């Protein structure tokens, strides 16, 4: 189970699940030279993130972030995440976050 709450951007995932989600911008189409970074940490400004995925390849201007089961094999609890874009033009923008990233337990492992 994976879900993103529309208004709060809270993400919920079951521990050890593999999930994918897309990142697109209403006013910009991602292209060569751009970068999308998804980061999960226990607290703000943590030096070493728990999860960090960088996407530099886009299909039709949309980034797909994939979390493998090894990424979500972390302690059950609530973390923080954000999504930052670095555009080839030099613009840097945190487009989501910080928001909650919740890892829940499951029955089947």
Short mmCIF file of C-alpha atoms in Angstrom, two decimals:
data_model
loop_
_atom_site.label_atom_id
_atom_site.label_comp_id
_atom_site.label_asym_id
_atom_site.label_seq_id
_atom_site.Cartn_x
_atom_site.Cartn_y
_atom_site.Cartn_z
CA UNK A 1 0.00 0.00 0.00
CA UNK A 2 1.27 3.41 -0.95
CA UNK A 3 -0.64 6.65 -0.78
CA UNK A 4 -0.06 10.38 -0.95
CA UNK A 5 -2.59 12.58 0.80
CA UNK A 6 -3.61 15.32 -1.59
CA UNK A 7 -3.63 18.35 0.71
CA UNK A 8 -0.86 17.58 3.20
CA UNK A 9 1.41 15.66 0.78
CA UNK A 10 1.86 13.02 3.51
CA UNK A 11 3.25 9.80 2.01
CA UNK A 12 2.48 6.44 3.62
CA UNK A 13 4.25 3.21 2.68
CA UNK A 14 4.39 -0.30 4.13
CA UNK A 15 7.87 -1.28 5.28
CA UNK A 16 9.82 -3.15 2.55
CA UNK A 17 7.32 -2.30 -0.22
CA UNK A 18 8.51 -1.07 -3.62
CA UNK A 19 6.76 2.12 -4.76
CA UNK A 20 6.94 4.60 -7.63
CA UNK A 21 5.45 8.03 -8.03
CA UNK A 22 5.75 10.81 -10.59
CA UNK A 23 6.89 14.39 -10.19
CA UNK A 24 5.68 16.95 -12.69
CA UNK A 25 5.42 20.71 -12.65
CA UNK A 26 2.44 22.71 -13.89
CA UNK A 27 4.55 25.52 -15.33
CA UNK A 28 7.71 23.71 -16.46
CA UNK A 29 8.57 20.57 -18.41
CA UNK A 30 11.61 18.79 -16.96
CA UNK A 31 14.36 18.22 -19.51
CA UNK A 32 18.06 17.43 -19.98
CA UNK A 33 20.22 19.17 -17.39
CA UNK A 34 17.45 19.29 -14.77
CA UNK A 35 17.51 17.25 -11.58
CA UNK A 36 14.80 16.11 -9.14
CA UNK A 37 15.93 15.06 -5.65
CA UNK A 38 13.67 13.16 -3.22
CA UNK A 39 15.07 13.07 0.33
CA UNK A 40 13.82 11.40 3.53
CA UNK A 41 15.32 12.23 6.93
CA UNK A 42 14.42 11.75 10.57
CA UNK A 43 14.70 15.49 11.29
CA UNK A 44 15.26 18.75 9.46
CA UNK A 45 18.77 19.47 8.18
CA UNK A 46 20.01 15.97 9.02
CA UNK A 47 23.49 15.60 7.51
CA UNK A 48 23.01 12.06 6.22
CA UNK A 49 19.57 11.35 4.75
CA UNK A 50 17.87 8.01 5.33
CA UNK A 51 16.73 7.85 1.68
CA UNK A 52 17.82 10.01 -1.21
CA UNK A 53 16.92 9.45 -4.84
CA UNK A 54 18.09 11.70 -7.67
CA UNK A 55 16.31 11.59 -11.03
CA UNK A 56 17.92 13.10 -14.12
CA UNK A 57 15.99 11.26 -16.86
CA UNK A 58 12.48 12.31 -17.75
CA UNK A 59 9.70 10.95 -19.95
CA UNK A 60 7.50 13.64 -21.46
CA UNK A 61 8.84 16.15 -18.92
CA UNK A 62 7.86 14.00 -15.93
CA UNK A 63 10.21 12.41 -13.37
CA UNK A 64 9.51 8.98 -11.87
CA UNK A 65 10.93 8.31 -8.42
CA UNK A 66 11.18 4.64 -7.45
CA UNK A 67 11.82 3.40 -3.94
CA UNK A 68 13.01 -0.20 -3.83
CA UNK A 69 12.25 -2.54 -0.94
CA UNK A 70 15.75 -1.91 0.43
CA UNK A 71 14.93 1.83 0.59
CA UNK A 72 11.74 1.28 2.57
CA UNK A 73 13.32 -1.32 4.86
CA UNK A 74 13.68 1.25 7.63
CA UNK A 75 12.30 1.53 11.14
CA UNK A 76 8.53 1.93 11.36
CA UNK A 77 7.72 5.53 12.18
CA UNK A 78 7.24 9.05 10.89
CA UNK A 79 9.97 10.85 8.97
CA UNK A 80 10.18 14.03 6.93
CA UNK A 81 10.66 14.29 3.17
CA UNK A 82 11.00 16.94 0.55
CA UNK A 83 11.33 17.14 -3.21
CA UNK A 84 13.71 19.67 -4.71
CA UNK A 85 14.22 20.55 -8.34
CA UNK A 86 17.45 21.95 -9.73
CA UNK A 87 16.81 23.36 -13.18
CA UNK A 88 19.49 23.71 -15.84
CA UNK A 89 18.78 27.45 -15.77
CA UNK A 90 20.14 27.61 -12.20
CA UNK A 91 16.76 27.80 -10.47
CA UNK A 92 16.55 25.67 -7.30
CA UNK A 93 13.10 25.14 -5.80
CA UNK A 94 11.79 22.88 -3.04
CA UNK A 95 8.45 22.02 -4.60
CA UNK A 96 7.15 19.80 -1.76
CA UNK A 97 8.04 19.72 1.88
CA UNK A 98 8.97 19.27 4.41
CA UNK A 99 6.09 16.83 4.67
CA UNK A 100 5.51 13.57 6.54
CA UNK A 101 6.80 10.24 5.25
CA UNK A 102 5.17 7.44 7.25
CA UNK A 103 6.47 3.87 7.27
CA UNK A 104 3.90 1.39 8.57
CA UNK A 105 4.27 -2.25 9.50
CA UNK A 106 2.80 -5.09 7.54
CA UNK A 107 1.77 -8.66 8.18
CA UNK A 108 3.67 -10.28 5.30
CA UNK A 109 7.41 -9.78 5.07
#
